[in-house]
Coordinates of C-alpha atoms and ligand atoms in Angstrom, one line a residue:
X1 CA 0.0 0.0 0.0
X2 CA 1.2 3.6 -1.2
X3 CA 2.2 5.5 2.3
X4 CA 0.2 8.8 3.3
X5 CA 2.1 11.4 4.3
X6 CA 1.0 13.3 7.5
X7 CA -1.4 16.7 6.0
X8 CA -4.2 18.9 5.8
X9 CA -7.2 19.5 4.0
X10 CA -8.0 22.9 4.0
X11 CA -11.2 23.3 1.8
X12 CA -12.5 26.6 0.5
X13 CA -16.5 27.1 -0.2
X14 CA -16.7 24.4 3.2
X15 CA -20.1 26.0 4.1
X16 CA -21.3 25.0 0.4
X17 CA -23.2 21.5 -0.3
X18 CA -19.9 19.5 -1.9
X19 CA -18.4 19.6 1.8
X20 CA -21.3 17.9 3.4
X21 CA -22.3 15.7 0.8
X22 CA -19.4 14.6 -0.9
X23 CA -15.9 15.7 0.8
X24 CA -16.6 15.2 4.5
X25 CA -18.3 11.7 4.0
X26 CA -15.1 10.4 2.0
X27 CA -13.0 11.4 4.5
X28 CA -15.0 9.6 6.9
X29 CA -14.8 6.6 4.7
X30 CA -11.1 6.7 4.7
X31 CA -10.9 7.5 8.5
X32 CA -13.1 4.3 9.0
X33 CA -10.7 2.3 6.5
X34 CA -7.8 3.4 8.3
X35 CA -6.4 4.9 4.8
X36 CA -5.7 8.7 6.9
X37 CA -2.4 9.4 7.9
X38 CA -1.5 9.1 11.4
X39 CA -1.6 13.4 11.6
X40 CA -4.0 14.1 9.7
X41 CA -6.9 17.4 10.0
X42 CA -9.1 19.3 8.1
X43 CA -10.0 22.8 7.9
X44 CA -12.8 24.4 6.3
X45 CA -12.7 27.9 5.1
X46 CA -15.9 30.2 3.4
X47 CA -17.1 33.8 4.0
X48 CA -20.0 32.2 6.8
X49 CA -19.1 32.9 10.6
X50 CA -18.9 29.9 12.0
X51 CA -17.1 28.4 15.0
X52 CA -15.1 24.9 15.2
X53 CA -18.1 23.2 16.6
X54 CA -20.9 24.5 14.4
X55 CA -18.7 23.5 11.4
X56 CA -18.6 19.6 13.1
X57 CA -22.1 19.8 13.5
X58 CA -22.9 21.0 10.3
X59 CA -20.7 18.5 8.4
X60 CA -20.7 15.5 11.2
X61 CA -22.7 15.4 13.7
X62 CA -26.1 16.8 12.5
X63 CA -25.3 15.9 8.7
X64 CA -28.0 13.9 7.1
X65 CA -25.3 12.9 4.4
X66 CA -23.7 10.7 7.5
X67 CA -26.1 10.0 9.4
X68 CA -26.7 6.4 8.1
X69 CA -22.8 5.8 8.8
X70 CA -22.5 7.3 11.8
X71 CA -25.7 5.5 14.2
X72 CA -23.8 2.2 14.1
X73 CA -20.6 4.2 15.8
X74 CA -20.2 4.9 19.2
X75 CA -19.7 8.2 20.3
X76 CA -15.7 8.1 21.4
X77 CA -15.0 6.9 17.6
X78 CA -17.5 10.2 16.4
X79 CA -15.6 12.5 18.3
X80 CA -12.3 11.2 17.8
X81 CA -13.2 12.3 13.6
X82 CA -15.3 15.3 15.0
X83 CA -11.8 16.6 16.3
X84 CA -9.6 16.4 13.3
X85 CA -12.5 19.1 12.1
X86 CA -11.8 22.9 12.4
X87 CA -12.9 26.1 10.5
X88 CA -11.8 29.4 9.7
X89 CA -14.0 32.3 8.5
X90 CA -12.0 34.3 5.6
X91 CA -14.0 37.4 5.7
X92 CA -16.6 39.2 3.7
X93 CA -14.9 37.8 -0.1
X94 CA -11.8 35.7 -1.1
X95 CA -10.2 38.1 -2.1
X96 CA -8.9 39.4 1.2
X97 CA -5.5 39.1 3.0
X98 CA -5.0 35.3 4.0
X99 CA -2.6 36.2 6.7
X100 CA -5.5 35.0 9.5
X101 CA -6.3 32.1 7.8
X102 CA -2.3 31.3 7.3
X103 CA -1.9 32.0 10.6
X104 CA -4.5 29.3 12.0
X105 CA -3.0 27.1 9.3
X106 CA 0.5 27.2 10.9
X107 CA -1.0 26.7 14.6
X108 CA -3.1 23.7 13.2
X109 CA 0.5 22.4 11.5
X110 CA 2.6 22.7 14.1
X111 CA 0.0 21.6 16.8
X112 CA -0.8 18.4 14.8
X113 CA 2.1 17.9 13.2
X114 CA 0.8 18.1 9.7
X115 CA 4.3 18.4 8.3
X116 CA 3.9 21.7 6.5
X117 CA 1.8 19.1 3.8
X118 CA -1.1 20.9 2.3
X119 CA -3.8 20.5 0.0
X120 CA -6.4 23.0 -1.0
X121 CA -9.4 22.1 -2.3
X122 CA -11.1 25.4 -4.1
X123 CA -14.7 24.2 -3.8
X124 CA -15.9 27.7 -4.7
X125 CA -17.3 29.4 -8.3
X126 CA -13.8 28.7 -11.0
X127 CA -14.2 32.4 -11.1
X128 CA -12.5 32.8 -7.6
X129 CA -9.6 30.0 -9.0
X130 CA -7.0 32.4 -9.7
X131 CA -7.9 34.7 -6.9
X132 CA -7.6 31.7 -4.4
X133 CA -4.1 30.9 -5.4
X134 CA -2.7 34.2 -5.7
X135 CA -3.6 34.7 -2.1
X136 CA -2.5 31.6 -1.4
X137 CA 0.6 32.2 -2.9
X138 CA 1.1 35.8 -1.0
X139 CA 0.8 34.0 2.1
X140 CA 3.4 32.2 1.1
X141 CA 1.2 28.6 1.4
X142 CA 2.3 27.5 -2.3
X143 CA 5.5 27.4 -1.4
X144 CA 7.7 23.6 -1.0
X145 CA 10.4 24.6 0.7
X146 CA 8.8 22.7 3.8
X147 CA 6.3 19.8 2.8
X148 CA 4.5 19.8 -0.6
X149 CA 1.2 22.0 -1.7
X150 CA -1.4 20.6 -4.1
X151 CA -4.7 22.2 -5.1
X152 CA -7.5 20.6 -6.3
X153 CA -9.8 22.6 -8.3
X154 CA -13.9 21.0 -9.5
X155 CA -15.6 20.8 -12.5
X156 CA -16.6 23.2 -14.2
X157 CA -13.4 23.4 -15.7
X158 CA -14.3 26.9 -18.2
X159 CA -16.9 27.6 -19.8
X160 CA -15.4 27.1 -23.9
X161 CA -11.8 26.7 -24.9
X162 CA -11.0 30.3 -23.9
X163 CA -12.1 30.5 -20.7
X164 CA -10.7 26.8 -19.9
X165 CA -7.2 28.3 -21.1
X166 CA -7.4 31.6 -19.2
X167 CA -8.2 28.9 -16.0
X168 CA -5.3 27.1 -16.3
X169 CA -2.8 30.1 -17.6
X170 CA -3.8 31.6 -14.1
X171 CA -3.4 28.6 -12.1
X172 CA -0.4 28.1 -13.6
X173 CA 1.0 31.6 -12.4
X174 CA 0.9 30.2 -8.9
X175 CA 1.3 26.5 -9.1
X176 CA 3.0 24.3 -11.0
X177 CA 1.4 21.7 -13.0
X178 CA 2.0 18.6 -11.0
X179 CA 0.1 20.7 -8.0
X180 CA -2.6 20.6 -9.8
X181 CA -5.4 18.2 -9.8
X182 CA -8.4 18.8 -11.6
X183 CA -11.0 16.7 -10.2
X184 CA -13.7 14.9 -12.5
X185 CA -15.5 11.9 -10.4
X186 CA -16.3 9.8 -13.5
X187 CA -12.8 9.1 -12.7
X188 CA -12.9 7.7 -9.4
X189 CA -15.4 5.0 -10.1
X190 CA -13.9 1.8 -10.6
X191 CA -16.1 0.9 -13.6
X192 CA -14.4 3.7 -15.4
X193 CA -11.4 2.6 -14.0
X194 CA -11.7 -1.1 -15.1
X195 CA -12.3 0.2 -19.1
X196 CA -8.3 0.2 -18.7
X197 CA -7.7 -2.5 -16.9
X198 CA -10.5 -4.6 -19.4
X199 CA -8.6 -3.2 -22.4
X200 CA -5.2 -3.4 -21.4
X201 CA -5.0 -6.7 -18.9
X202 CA -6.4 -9.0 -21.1
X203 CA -5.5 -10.2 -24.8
X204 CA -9.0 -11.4 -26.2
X205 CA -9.9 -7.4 -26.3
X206 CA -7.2 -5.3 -27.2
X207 CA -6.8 -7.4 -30.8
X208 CA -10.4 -6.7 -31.6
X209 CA -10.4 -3.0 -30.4
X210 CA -10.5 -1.3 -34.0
X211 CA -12.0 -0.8 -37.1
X212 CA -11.4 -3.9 -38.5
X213 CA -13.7 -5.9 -36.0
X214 CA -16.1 -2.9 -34.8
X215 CA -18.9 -1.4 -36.4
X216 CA -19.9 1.6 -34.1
X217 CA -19.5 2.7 -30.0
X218 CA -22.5 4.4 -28.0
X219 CA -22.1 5.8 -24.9
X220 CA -25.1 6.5 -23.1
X221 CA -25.4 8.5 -19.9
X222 CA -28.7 9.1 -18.6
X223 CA -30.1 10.1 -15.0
X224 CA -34.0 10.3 -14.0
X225 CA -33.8 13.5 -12.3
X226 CA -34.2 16.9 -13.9
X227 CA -32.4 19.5 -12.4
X228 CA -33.5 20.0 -9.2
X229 CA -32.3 22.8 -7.3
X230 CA -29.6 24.0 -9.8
X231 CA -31.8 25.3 -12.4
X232 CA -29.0 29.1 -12.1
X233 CA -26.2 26.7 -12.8
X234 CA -27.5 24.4 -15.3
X235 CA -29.6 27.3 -17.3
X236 CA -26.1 28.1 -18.3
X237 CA -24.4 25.3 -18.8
X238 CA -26.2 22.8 -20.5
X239 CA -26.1 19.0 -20.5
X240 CA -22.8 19.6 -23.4
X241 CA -20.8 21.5 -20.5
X242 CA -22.1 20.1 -17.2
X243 CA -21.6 16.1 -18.9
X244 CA -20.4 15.9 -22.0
X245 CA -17.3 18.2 -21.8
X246 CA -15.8 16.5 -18.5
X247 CA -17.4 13.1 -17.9
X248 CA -17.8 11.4 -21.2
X249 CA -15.3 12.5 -22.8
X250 CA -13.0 11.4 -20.3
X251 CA -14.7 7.5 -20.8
X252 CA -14.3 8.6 -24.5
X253 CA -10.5 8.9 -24.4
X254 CA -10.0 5.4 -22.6
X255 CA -11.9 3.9 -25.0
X256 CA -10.1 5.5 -28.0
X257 CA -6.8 5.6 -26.6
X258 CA -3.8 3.8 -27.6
X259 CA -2.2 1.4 -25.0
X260 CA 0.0 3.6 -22.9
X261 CA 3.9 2.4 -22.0
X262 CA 3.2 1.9 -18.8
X263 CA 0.4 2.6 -15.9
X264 CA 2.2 6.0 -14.3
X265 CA 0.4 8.8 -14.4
X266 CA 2.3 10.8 -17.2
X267 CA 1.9 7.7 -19.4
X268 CA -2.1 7.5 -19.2
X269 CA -2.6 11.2 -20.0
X270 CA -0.3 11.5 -22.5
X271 CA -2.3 8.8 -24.4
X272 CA -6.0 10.6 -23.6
X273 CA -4.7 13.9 -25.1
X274 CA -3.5 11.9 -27.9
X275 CA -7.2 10.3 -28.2
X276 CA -9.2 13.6 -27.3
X277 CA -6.7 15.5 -29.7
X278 CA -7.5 12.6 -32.4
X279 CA -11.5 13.7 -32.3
X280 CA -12.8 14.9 -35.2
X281 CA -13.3 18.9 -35.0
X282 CA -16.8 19.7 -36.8
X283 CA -17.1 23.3 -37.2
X284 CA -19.3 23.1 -40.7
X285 CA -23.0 24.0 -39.6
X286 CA -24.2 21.4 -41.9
X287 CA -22.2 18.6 -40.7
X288 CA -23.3 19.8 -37.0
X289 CA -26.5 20.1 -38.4
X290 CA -26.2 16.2 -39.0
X291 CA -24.7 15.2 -36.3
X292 CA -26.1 16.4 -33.2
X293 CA -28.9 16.8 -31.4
X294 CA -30.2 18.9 -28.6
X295 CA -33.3 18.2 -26.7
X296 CA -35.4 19.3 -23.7
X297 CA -37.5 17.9 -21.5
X298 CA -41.1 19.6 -21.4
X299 CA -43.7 18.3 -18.6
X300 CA -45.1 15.3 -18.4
X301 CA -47.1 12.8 -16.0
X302 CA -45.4 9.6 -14.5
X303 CA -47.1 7.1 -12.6
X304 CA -49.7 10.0 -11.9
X305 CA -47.5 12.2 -10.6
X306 CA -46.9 15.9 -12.3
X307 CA -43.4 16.5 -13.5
X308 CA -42.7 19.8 -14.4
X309 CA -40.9 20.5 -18.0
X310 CA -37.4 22.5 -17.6
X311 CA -38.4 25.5 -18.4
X312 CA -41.0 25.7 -15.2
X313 CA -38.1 24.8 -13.1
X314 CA -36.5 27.3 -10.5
X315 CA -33.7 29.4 -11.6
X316 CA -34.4 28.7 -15.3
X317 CA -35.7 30.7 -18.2
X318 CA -39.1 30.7 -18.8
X319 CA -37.9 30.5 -22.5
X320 CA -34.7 29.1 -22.1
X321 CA -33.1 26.8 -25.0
X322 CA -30.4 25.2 -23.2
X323 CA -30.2 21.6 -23.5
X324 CA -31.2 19.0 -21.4
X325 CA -30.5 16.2 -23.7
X326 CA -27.2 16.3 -25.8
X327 CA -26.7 13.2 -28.4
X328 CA -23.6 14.1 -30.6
X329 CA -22.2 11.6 -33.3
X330 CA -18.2 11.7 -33.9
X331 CA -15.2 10.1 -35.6
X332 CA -11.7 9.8 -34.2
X333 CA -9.2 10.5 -36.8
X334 CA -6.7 7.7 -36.6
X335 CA -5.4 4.7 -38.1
X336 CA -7.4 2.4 -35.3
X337 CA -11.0 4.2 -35.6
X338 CA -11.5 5.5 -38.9
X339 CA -15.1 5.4 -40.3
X340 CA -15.6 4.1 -36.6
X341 CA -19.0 6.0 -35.7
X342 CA -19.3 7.1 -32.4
X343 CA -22.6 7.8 -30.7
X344 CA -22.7 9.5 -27.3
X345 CA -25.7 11.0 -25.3
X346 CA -26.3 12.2 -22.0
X347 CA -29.6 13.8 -20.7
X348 CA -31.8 14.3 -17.6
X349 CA -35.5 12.7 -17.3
X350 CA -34.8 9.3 -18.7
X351 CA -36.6 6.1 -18.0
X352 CA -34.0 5.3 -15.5
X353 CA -30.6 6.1 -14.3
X354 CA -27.9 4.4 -16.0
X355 CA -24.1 5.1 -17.5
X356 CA -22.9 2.0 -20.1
X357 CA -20.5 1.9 -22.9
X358 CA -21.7 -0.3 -26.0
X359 CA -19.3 -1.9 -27.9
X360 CA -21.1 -3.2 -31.6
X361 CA -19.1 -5.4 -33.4
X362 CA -19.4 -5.9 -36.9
X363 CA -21.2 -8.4 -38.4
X364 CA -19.4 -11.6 -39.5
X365 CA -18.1 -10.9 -43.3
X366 CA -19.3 -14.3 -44.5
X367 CA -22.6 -15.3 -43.4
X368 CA -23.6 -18.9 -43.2
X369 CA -26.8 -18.8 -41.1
X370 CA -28.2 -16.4 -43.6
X371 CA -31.8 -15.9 -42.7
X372 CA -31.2 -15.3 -39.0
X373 CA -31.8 -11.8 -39.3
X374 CA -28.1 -11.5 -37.5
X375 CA -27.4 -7.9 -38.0
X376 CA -29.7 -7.7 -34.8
X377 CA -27.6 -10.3 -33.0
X378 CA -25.1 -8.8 -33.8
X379 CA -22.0 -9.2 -30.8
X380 CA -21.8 -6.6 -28.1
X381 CA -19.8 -6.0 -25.3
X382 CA -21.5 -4.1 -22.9
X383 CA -19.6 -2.1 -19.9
X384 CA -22.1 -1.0 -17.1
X385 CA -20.6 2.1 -15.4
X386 CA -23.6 2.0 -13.1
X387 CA -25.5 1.0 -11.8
X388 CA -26.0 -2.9 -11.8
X389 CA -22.1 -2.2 -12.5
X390 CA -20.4 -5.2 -14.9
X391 CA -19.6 -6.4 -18.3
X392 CA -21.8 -8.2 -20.6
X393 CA -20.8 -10.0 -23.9
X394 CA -23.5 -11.0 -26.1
X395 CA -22.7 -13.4 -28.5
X396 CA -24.9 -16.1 -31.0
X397 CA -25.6 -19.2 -29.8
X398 CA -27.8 -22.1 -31.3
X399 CA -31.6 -22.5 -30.3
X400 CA -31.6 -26.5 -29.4
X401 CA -33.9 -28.5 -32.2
X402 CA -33.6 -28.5 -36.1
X403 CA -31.7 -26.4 -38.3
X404 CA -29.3 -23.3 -36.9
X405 CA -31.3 -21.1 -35.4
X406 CA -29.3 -18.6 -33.3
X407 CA -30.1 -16.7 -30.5
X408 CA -28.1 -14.0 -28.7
X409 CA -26.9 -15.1 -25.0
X410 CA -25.5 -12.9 -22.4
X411 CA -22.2 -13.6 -20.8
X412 CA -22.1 -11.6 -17.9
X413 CA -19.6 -10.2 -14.6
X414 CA -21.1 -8.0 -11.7
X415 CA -18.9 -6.3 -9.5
X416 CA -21.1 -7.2 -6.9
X417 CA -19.7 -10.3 -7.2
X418 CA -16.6 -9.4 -5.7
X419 CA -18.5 -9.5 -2.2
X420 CA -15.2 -9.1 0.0
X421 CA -13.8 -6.0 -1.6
X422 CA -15.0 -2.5 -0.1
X423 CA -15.8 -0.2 -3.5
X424 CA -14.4 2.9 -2.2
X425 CA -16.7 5.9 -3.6
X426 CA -15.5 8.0 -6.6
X427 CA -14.5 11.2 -4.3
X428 CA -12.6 8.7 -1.5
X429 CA -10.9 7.0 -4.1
X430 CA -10.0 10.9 -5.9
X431 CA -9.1 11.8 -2.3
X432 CA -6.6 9.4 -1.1
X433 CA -4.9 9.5 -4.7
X434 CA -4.5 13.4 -4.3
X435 CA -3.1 13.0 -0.7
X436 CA -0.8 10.4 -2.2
X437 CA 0.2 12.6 -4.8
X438 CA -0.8 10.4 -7.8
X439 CA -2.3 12.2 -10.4
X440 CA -2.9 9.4 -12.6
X441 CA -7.1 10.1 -12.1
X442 CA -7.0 13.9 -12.6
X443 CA -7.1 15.6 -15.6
X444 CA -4.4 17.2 -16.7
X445 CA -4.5 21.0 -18.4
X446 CA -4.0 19.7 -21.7
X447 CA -6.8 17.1 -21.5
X448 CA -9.2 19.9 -20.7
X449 CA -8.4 22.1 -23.1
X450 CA -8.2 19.1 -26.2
X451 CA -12.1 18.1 -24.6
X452 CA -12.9 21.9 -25.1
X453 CA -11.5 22.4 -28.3
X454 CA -13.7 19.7 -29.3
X455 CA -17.0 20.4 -28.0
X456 CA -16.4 24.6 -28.6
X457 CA -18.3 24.5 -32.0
X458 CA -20.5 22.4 -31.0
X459 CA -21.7 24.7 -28.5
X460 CA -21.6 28.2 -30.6
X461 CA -23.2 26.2 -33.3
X462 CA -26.0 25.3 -31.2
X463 CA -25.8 29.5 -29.5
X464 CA -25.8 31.0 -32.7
X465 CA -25.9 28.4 -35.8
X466 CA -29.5 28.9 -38.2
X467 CA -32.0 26.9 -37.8
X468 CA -30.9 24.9 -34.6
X469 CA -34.0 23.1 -33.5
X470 CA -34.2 22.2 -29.9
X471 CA -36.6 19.2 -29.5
X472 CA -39.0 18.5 -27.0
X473 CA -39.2 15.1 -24.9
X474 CA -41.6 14.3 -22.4
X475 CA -40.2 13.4 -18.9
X476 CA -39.6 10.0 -18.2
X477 CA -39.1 8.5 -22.2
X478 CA -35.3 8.3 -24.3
X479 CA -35.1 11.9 -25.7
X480 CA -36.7 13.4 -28.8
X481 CA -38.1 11.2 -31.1
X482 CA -36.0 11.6 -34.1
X483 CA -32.5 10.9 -31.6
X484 CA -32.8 7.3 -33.5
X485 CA -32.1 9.2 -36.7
X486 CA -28.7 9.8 -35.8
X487 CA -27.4 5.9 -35.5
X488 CA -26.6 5.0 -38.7
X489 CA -28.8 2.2 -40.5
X490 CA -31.7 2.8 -38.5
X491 CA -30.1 0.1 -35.7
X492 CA -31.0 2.7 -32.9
X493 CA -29.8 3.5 -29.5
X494 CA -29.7 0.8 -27.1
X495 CA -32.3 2.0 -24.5
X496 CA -31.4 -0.1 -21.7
X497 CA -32.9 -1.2 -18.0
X498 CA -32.3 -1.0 -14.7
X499 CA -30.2 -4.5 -14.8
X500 CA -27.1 -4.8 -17.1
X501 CA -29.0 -7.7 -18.7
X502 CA -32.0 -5.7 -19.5
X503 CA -33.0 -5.3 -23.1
X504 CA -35.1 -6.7 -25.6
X505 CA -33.3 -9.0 -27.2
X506 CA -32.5 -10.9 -23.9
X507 CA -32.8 -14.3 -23.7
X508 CA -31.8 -17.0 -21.3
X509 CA -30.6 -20.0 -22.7
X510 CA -31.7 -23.2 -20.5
Ligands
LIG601 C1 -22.3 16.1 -12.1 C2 -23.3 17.0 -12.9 O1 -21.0 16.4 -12.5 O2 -22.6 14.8 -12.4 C3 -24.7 16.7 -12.6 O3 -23.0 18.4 -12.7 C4 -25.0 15.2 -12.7 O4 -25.6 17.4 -13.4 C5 -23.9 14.4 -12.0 O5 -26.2 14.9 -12.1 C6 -24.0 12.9 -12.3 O6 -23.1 12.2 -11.5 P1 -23.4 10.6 -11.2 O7 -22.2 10.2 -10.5 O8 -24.7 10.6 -10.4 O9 -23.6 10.0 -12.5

């Protein structure tokens, strides 16, 4: 196991939401697991005035985000966690003098022996980034003569391929790039993770993984909520920036990626810039035109219930034309995928809640059982992201009687399986890299800026492009009508179920 050095976690924006629900829950986790450093506190910093022991209530004590967690532990253990918890209020803005808040940084460090270790995780609008670390670094808290300093920074990452630059040019000014760890939690869950080790630790993939044997990739990322309180946020961003930009394109680039050298850190990122760099750039209006679409969900009733359409939603526009469903259809210019099609959605107010990858493989070149109809049987490989998390294969098999009749079966793997290993959650996982000082799951500046540079047109094509259509989709079905249009061959999207297994086609073999 990788040691830990002895630190702290001094998060900005602590009064926020991500603290409760997210951060302080992981760190929890790893405090439970034993993964924390022997010396090892936390210190919360926003503009609200609150004391030490308001903070641990808010975050531990009285947080319903632990609550669950925390009723099977006695109260010594609670406290013990509740004690490596303090906060200091920076004032009316960020962008006052951090000599208070570098003050009670030193104390803290020298009374818990922290080691002069630092991370600083800017859970605040990216607008304060660059104010953040210039502070920082007039305090003199970027600096390594004694103990390292990283800084984690969360998505968004910009806004376009500008503002994602300006980001990281001002970042940049006060850290160096191997401080920096941009956070995307696609990244710490394992089923993301495994689309490397699936690819790379096995040889029955990797020799199949290209044009020759596949016909076309779909991504599909769809959750059943709309967006509930975040309507100011979202009304600006869009399903393209909040999922698209970030998310899948980083399951995009390990699926496109070559194999890297090795598994460092440096390796694996130089290969996904390769990939995301590799993405073909549309930028004519009728090839976007073609090749994306851009939906929203209007109101609907489900299971006699009322759900409201996006536009009645709080924060948004009552005419607002930013997309809640996003289904864009690519090529990666290279030798491995050309004339590869790739499919990729992501939208709110689905059937059901479910991230997979779809692997289509061609059909075979010379067909023997020729009236099976086996363009629809076609084999798949199917990788479940979540939830119902696993890998499906779905080959032909023979129906038992006369003649070949052939039916598709399911080969299947479910992490669950693994019943004796703890799944650490995507931001404990994130965490205890960062503290560990292995980058290997963050993205690095380049990777952000190749993802932008890709989806940039999409999005001013969709601002200010003619004739953009935004469709309409009632809550609770898969998107517009015509998002079938876009899969070549009329084959369609898979629309899958709760359960990895779940489709039509399914059926069990006896
Ligand atoms: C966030 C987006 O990054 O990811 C949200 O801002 C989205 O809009 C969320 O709901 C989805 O994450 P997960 O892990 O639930 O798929």
């Amino acid at each position: 196991m990788q040691k830990t050095n002895n630190q702290m976690l001094i998060i900005f924006g602590a009064s926020g939401d991500l603290t409760a629900r997210k951060l302080i829950p992981a760190i929890y986790s790893l405090y439970k697991g034993k993964h924390l450093p022997e010396n090892f506190v936390v210190l919360g910093t926003s503009r609200s005035a609150l004391t030490d022991g308001e903070f641990r209530k808010k975050v531990v004590q009285e947080s319903t985000y632990l609550s669950n967690k925390l009723e099977k532990e006695d109260s010594d253990f609670i406290n013990t966690f509740s004690e490596k918890i303090f906060y200091e209020d920076i004032g009316d803005n960020y962008e006052t003098n951090y000599g208070r808040l570098s003050a009670r940084i030193g104390d803290l460090n020298r009374k818990y022996e922290t080691n002069d270790n630092y991370i600083f995780y800017l859970s605040t609008p990216p607008s304060l980034y660059e104010i953040i670390a210039k502070n920082l670094c007039d305090a003199g808290l970027t600096n390594e003569d004694e103990g390292w300093k990283r800084i984690i920074v969360e998505k968004p990452f910009g806004y376009s391929l500008s503002t994602a630059k300006e980001l990281n040019t001002g970042l940049q000014k006060y850290f160096h790039e191997n401080q920096i760890y941009r956070i995307d939690h696609y990244l710490g869950k394992e089923t993301v993770q495994n689309l490397l080790v699936t690819r790379f630790a096995n040889s029955i993939f990797e020799p199949l993984w290209n044009r020759n044997a596949i016909h076309h990739i779909e991504i599909t990322n769809a959750e059943t909520v709309g967006v509930e309180k975040r309507g100011g946020y979202y009304d600006k961003s869009g399903a393209l920036r909040d999922m698209f930009q970030s998310h899948l394109l980083q399951i995009v680039s390990l699926i496109v990626m070559e194999p890297p050298i090795n598994s460092s850190a440096e390796e694996i990122r130089n290969e996904k810039v390769k990939a995301l760099k590799s993405l073909r750039i549309m930028t004519d209006e009728k090839i976007l035109s073609e090749n994306t679409i851009k939906g929203q969900y209007i109101a609907s009733k489900l299971n006699g219930e009322r759900l409201k359409g996006y536009r009645e939603e709080e924060g948004v526009d009552p005419n607002s034309k930013t997309e809640t469903f996003a289904a864009v259809k690519f090529f990666v210019d290279n030798w491995r995928w050309k004339d590869v099609p790739f499919y990729v959605r992501t939208a709110k107010r689905m059937p059901t809640k479910v991230t997979e990858v779809v692997i289509h493989f061609k059909t075979p070149h010379h067909q023997i059982f020729k009236d099976q109809n086996l363009g629809n049987k076609d084999n798949k490989l199917i990788i479940r992201i979540q939830p119902d998390e696993g890998i499906l294969i779905k080959f032909g098999v023979k129906v038992p009687g006369q003649g070949f009749k052939v039916e598709r079966a399911n080969l299947d793997f479910y992490y669950s399986s693994l019943a004796d290993s703890n799944i650490m959650q995507a931001y404990e996982r994130l965490l205890l890299d960062c503290m560990q000082g292995d980058a290997t799951l963050y993205a690095r500046a380049d990777e952000v800026e190749a993802a932008w540079a890709f989806v940039d047109p999409i999005l001013d094509y969709w601002e200010n492009g003619k004739e953009v259509k935004t469709y309409g989709y009632s809550a609770g079905v898969w998107g517009p009508k015509n998002s079938d249009d876009l899969i070549e061959g009329s084959l369609g999207w898979r629309n899958p179920g709760e359960q990895l297994i779940d489709d039509d086609g399914f059926c069990e073999i006896c």
